[in-house]
């Protein structure tokens, strides 16, 4: 199959549509990345070039279905268990202490959960403390990509997901199956997955109030105004003093004044004022 080339103007038009809908921003250096990610969609939509694809996305009767498909091909879903674990240590010590003192339940939201490794790590590390019963913790996990969420729902993972997992955690919380592992039912049951676009401010507000929000390694794909919009919306999903954990390349220090940054030797995070 030969490659269809995206023109400069087609690139501009498509990336603006995508940024408006999903926040994901393809800067000028990413023209060919977008071209390759969209390549299979042309065929599926029976259009012969990117101009045709743009028209499909804006005016085909099937456009909403196509936007759903697009959500699964536009982003990097790279993730693994126990990624940036120091932040989750803050959750299972400090945040958990505070919540238990106030009578709980602990409410945590993994807001760009990809294929589920992050919320399942949170669940395992909480269970491991033996300080909290399953009925006293709520873990919400959301993502834009239907395909990533489908994978999360299977609870089945292979080697690459375990690159940072302590062997005893695999033993305790997984069972082997055909070269990979299923996460235990207890862990699986403690996480509720659903689909949410981070640009959907009303959807964010409808998530309810949390003690901690994790949104790691997603904002990095957004431009600054969109990053601000999303972290400001998270303030509506956090209790006063609630915790926001971002990826380590995602500083919001000069972006918003709704949070106080906390910098320790092990982790950086933010607290809702
Ligand atoms: C690299 S993964 C990060 C996974 C995990 N948080 C971690 O740090 O390992 C980025 C995720 O952000 C999601 N994402 C991108 N844009 C989004 C949006 N507008 N709304 C919700 N999720 C989005 C992608 O679907 C992808 O699964």
PDB file of N, CA and C and ligand atoms in Angstrom, residues 21-24 71 75-80 83-84 110-115 117-118 142-145 148 196-199 214-219 221-222 247, ligand 1:
ATOM      1  N   UNK A  21     -10.655  19.623  19.398  1.00  0.00           N
ATOM      2  CA  UNK A  21     -11.486  18.549  19.930  1.00  0.00           C
ATOM      3  C   UNK A  21     -10.850  17.829  21.120  1.00  0.00           C
ATOM      4  N   UNK A  22      -9.534  17.552  21.008  1.00  0.00           N
ATOM      5  CA  UNK A  22      -8.873  16.697  22.008  1.00  0.00           C
ATOM      6  C   UNK A  22      -7.728  17.372  22.778  1.00  0.00           C
ATOM      7  N   UNK A  23      -7.346  18.581  22.365  1.00  0.00           N
ATOM      8  CA  UNK A  23      -6.241  19.252  23.049  1.00  0.00           C
ATOM      9  C   UNK A  23      -4.872  18.844  22.522  1.00  0.00           C
ATOM     10  N   UNK A  24      -4.786  17.662  21.926  1.00  0.00           N
ATOM     11  CA  UNK A  24      -3.499  17.148  21.459  1.00  0.00           C
ATOM     12  C   UNK A  24      -2.987  18.038  20.325  1.00  0.00           C
ATOM     13  N   UNK A  71      -9.619   9.037  18.258  1.00  0.00           N
ATOM     14  CA  UNK A  71      -9.147   9.161  19.646  1.00  0.00           C
ATOM     15  C   UNK A  71      -8.175   8.039  19.995  1.00  0.00           C
ATOM     16  N   UNK A  75      -2.776   9.331  20.009  1.00  0.00           N
ATOM     17  CA  UNK A  75      -1.846   9.579  21.099  1.00  0.00           C
ATOM     18  C   UNK A  75      -0.951   8.397  21.382  1.00  0.00           C
ATOM     19  N   UNK A  76       0.075   8.757  22.109  1.00  0.00           N
ATOM     20  CA  UNK A  76       1.020   7.801  22.618  1.00  0.00           C
ATOM     21  C   UNK A  76       0.387   7.203  23.881  1.00  0.00           C
ATOM     22  N   UNK A  77       0.251   5.884  23.932  1.00  0.00           N
ATOM     23  CA  UNK A  77      -0.365   5.255  25.103  1.00  0.00           C
ATOM     24  C   UNK A  77       0.660   4.601  26.023  1.00  0.00           C
ATOM     25  N   UNK A  78       1.906   4.940  25.785  1.00  0.00           N
ATOM     26  CA  UNK A  78       3.020   4.380  26.548  1.00  0.00           C
ATOM     27  C   UNK A  78       2.805   4.514  28.066  1.00  0.00           C
ATOM     28  N   UNK A  79       2.861   3.407  28.773  1.00  0.00           N
ATOM     29  CA  UNK A  79       2.741   3.437  30.229  1.00  0.00           C
ATOM     30  C   UNK A  79       3.242   2.116  30.801  1.00  0.00           C
ATOM     31  N   UNK A  80       3.470   2.065  32.104  1.00  0.00           N
ATOM     32  CA  UNK A  80       3.875   0.796  32.729  1.00  0.00           C
ATOM     33  C   UNK A  80       3.588   0.853  34.223  1.00  0.00           C
ATOM     34  N   UNK A  83       5.323   3.263  37.404  1.00  0.00           N
ATOM     35  CA  UNK A  83       5.975   4.411  36.798  1.00  0.00           C
ATOM     36  C   UNK A  83       5.958   5.572  37.800  1.00  0.00           C
ATOM     37  N   UNK A  84       7.053   6.290  37.890  1.00  0.00           N
ATOM     38  CA  UNK A  84       7.177   7.425  38.817  1.00  0.00           C
ATOM     39  C   UNK A  84       6.524   7.103  40.159  1.00  0.00           C
ATOM     40  N   UNK A 110      -7.396   8.676  38.284  1.00  0.00           N
ATOM     41  CA  UNK A 110      -6.328   8.598  37.291  1.00  0.00           C
ATOM     42  C   UNK A 110      -6.923   9.089  35.970  1.00  0.00           C
ATOM     43  N   UNK A 111      -6.567  10.332  35.591  1.00  0.00           N
ATOM     44  CA  UNK A 111      -7.337  11.036  34.561  1.00  0.00           C
ATOM     45  C   UNK A 111      -6.825  10.844  33.128  1.00  0.00           C
ATOM     46  N   UNK A 112      -5.715  10.161  32.962  1.00  0.00           N
ATOM     47  CA  UNK A 112      -5.249   9.801  31.608  1.00  0.00           C
ATOM     48  C   UNK A 112      -4.619   8.435  31.767  1.00  0.00           C
ATOM     49  N   UNK A 113      -5.472   7.445  32.043  1.00  0.00           N
ATOM     50  CA  UNK A 113      -5.016   6.154  32.573  1.00  0.00           C
ATOM     51  C   UNK A 113      -4.474   5.227  31.505  1.00  0.00           C
ATOM     52  N   UNK A 114      -4.646   5.585  30.228  1.00  0.00           N
ATOM     53  CA  UNK A 114      -4.198   4.736  29.126  1.00  0.00           C
ATOM     54  C   UNK A 114      -4.701   3.305  29.324  1.00  0.00           C
ATOM     55  N   UNK A 115      -3.806   2.323  29.289  1.00  0.00           N
ATOM     56  CA  UNK A 115      -4.237   0.918  29.344  1.00  0.00           C
ATOM     57  C   UNK A 115      -4.382   0.380  30.774  1.00  0.00           C
ATOM     58  N   UNK A 117      -2.345   0.591  33.665  1.00  0.00           N
ATOM     59  CA  UNK A 117      -1.249   0.273  34.580  1.00  0.00           C
ATOM     60  C   UNK A 117      -1.190   1.253  35.759  1.00  0.00           C
ATOM     61  N   UNK A 118      -1.449   2.539  35.497  1.00  0.00           N
ATOM     62  CA  UNK A 118      -1.357   3.532  36.586  1.00  0.00           C
ATOM     63  C   UNK A 118      -2.424   3.315  37.671  1.00  0.00           C
ATOM     64  N   UNK A 142      -9.926   7.220  33.840  1.00  0.00           N
ATOM     65  CA  UNK A 142     -10.522   7.649  32.574  1.00  0.00           C
ATOM     66  C   UNK A 142      -9.439   7.892  31.529  1.00  0.00           C
ATOM     67  N   UNK A 143      -9.850   7.802  30.278  1.00  0.00           N
ATOM     68  CA  UNK A 143      -8.950   8.116  29.168  1.00  0.00           C
ATOM     69  C   UNK A 143      -9.801   8.478  27.955  1.00  0.00           C
ATOM     70  N   UNK A 144      -9.136   9.081  26.979  1.00  0.00           N
ATOM     71  CA  UNK A 144      -9.801   9.447  25.734  1.00  0.00           C
ATOM     72  C   UNK A 144      -9.927   8.261  24.780  1.00  0.00           C
ATOM     73  N   UNK A 145      -8.984   7.351  24.844  1.00  0.00           N
ATOM     74  CA  UNK A 145      -8.862   6.308  23.828  1.00  0.00           C
ATOM     75  C   UNK A 145      -9.709   5.075  24.138  1.00  0.00           C
ATOM     76  N   UNK A 148      -7.498   1.911  24.288  1.00  0.00           N
ATOM     77  CA  UNK A 148      -6.714   1.758  25.524  1.00  0.00           C
ATOM     78  C   UNK A 148      -7.613   1.261  26.655  1.00  0.00           C
ATOM     79  N   UNK A 196     -13.358   9.616  29.130  1.00  0.00           N
ATOM     80  CA  UNK A 196     -13.530  11.053  29.336  1.00  0.00           C
ATOM     81  C   UNK A 196     -12.472  11.832  28.570  1.00  0.00           C
ATOM     82  N   UNK A 197     -12.936  12.838  27.834  1.00  0.00           N
ATOM     83  CA  UNK A 197     -12.049  13.786  27.163  1.00  0.00           C
ATOM     84  C   UNK A 197     -11.696  14.884  28.163  1.00  0.00           C
ATOM     85  N   UNK A 198     -10.417  15.136  28.365  1.00  0.00           N
ATOM     86  CA  UNK A 198     -10.004  16.146  29.346  1.00  0.00           C
ATOM     87  C   UNK A 198     -10.435  17.565  28.967  1.00  0.00           C
ATOM     88  N   UNK A 199     -10.867  17.774  27.739  1.00  0.00           N
ATOM     89  CA  UNK A 199     -11.382  19.097  27.366  1.00  0.00           C
ATOM     90  C   UNK A 199     -12.848  19.268  27.765  1.00  0.00           C
ATOM     91  N   UNK A 214      -4.398  12.097  39.515  1.00  0.00           N
ATOM     92  CA  UNK A 214      -3.182  11.825  38.759  1.00  0.00           C
ATOM     93  C   UNK A 214      -3.464  12.130  37.291  1.00  0.00           C
ATOM     94  N   UNK A 215      -2.670  13.014  36.695  1.00  0.00           N
ATOM     95  CA  UNK A 215      -2.792  13.228  35.251  1.00  0.00           C
ATOM     96  C   UNK A 215      -1.369  13.322  34.724  1.00  0.00           C
ATOM     97  N   UNK A 216      -0.785  12.168  34.480  1.00  0.00           N
ATOM     98  CA  UNK A 216       0.654  12.142  34.198  1.00  0.00           C
ATOM     99  C   UNK A 216       0.926  11.793  32.738  1.00  0.00           C
ATOM    100  N   UNK A 217       1.798  12.590  32.134  1.00  0.00           N
ATOM    101  CA  UNK A 217       2.267  12.326  30.772  1.00  0.00           C
ATOM    102  C   UNK A 217       1.165  12.404  29.717  1.00  0.00           C
ATOM    103  N   UNK A 218       0.235  13.308  29.918  1.00  0.00           N
ATOM    104  CA  UNK A 218      -0.796  13.601  28.919  1.00  0.00           C
ATOM    105  C   UNK A 218      -0.746  15.085  28.545  1.00  0.00           C
ATOM    106  N   UNK A 219      -0.611  15.958  29.559  1.00  0.00           N
ATOM    107  CA  UNK A 219      -0.581  17.398  29.292  1.00  0.00           C
ATOM    108  C   UNK A 219       0.579  17.779  28.382  1.00  0.00           C
ATOM    109  N   UNK A 221       1.337  16.690  25.697  1.00  0.00           N
ATOM    110  CA  UNK A 221       0.892  16.719  24.295  1.00  0.00           C
ATOM    111  C   UNK A 221      -0.006  17.912  23.986  1.00  0.00           C
ATOM    112  N   UNK A 222      -0.302  18.731  25.004  1.00  0.00           N
ATOM    113  CA  UNK A 222      -1.194  19.881  24.823  1.00  0.00           C
ATOM    114  C   UNK A 222      -0.377  21.174  24.749  1.00  0.00           C
ATOM    115  N   UNK A 247       3.050  14.526  35.337  1.00  0.00           N
ATOM    116  CA  UNK A 247       4.302  13.894  34.911  1.00  0.00           C
ATOM    117  C   UNK A 247       5.490  14.810  35.211  1.00  0.00           C
TER     118      UNK A 247
HETATM  119  C1  LIG B   1       1.447   8.448  27.640  1.00  0.00           C
HETATM  120  S1  LIG B   1      -0.150   8.032  28.216  1.00  0.00           S
HETATM  121  C2  LIG B   1       0.044   8.274  29.973  1.00  0.00           C
HETATM  122  C3  LIG B   1      -0.437   7.104  30.806  1.00  0.00           C
HETATM  123  C4  LIG B   1      -0.169   7.213  32.315  1.00  0.00           C
HETATM  124  N1  LIG B   1      -0.827   8.343  32.901  1.00  0.00           N
HETATM  125  C5  LIG B   1       1.305   7.263  32.591  1.00  0.00           C
HETATM  126  O1  LIG B   1       1.816   8.316  32.999  1.00  0.00           O
HETATM  127  O2  LIG B   1       1.985   6.248  32.422  1.00  0.00           O
HETATM  128  C6  LIG B   1      -1.105   9.465  27.687  1.00  0.00           C
HETATM  129  C7  LIG B   1      -2.596   9.224  27.643  1.00  0.00           C
HETATM  130  O3  LIG B   1      -3.270  10.473  27.550  1.00  0.00           O
HETATM  131  C8  LIG B   1      -4.468  10.246  26.867  1.00  0.00           C
HETATM  132  N2  LIG B   1      -5.043  11.498  26.365  1.00  0.00           N
HETATM  133  C9  LIG B   1      -4.557  12.314  25.393  1.00  0.00           C
HETATM  134  N3  LIG B   1      -5.408  13.322  25.169  1.00  0.00           N
HETATM  135  C10 LIG B   1      -6.443  13.159  26.020  1.00  0.00           C
HETATM  136  C11 LIG B   1      -7.651  13.888  26.260  1.00  0.00           C
HETATM  137  N4  LIG B   1      -7.972  14.999  25.574  1.00  0.00           N
HETATM  138  N5  LIG B   1      -8.495  13.405  27.198  1.00  0.00           N
HETATM  139  C12 LIG B   1      -8.199  12.286  27.907  1.00  0.00           C
HETATM  140  N6  LIG B   1      -7.078  11.569  27.725  1.00  0.00           N
HETATM  141  C13 LIG B   1      -6.212  12.001  26.783  1.00  0.00           C
HETATM  142  C14 LIG B   1      -4.066   9.296  25.749  1.00  0.00           C
HETATM  143  O4  LIG B   1      -5.178   8.589  25.225  1.00  0.00           O
HETATM  144  C15 LIG B   1      -3.042   8.402  26.459  1.00  0.00           C
HETATM  145  O5  LIG B   1      -3.633   7.194  26.892  1.00  0.00           O
END
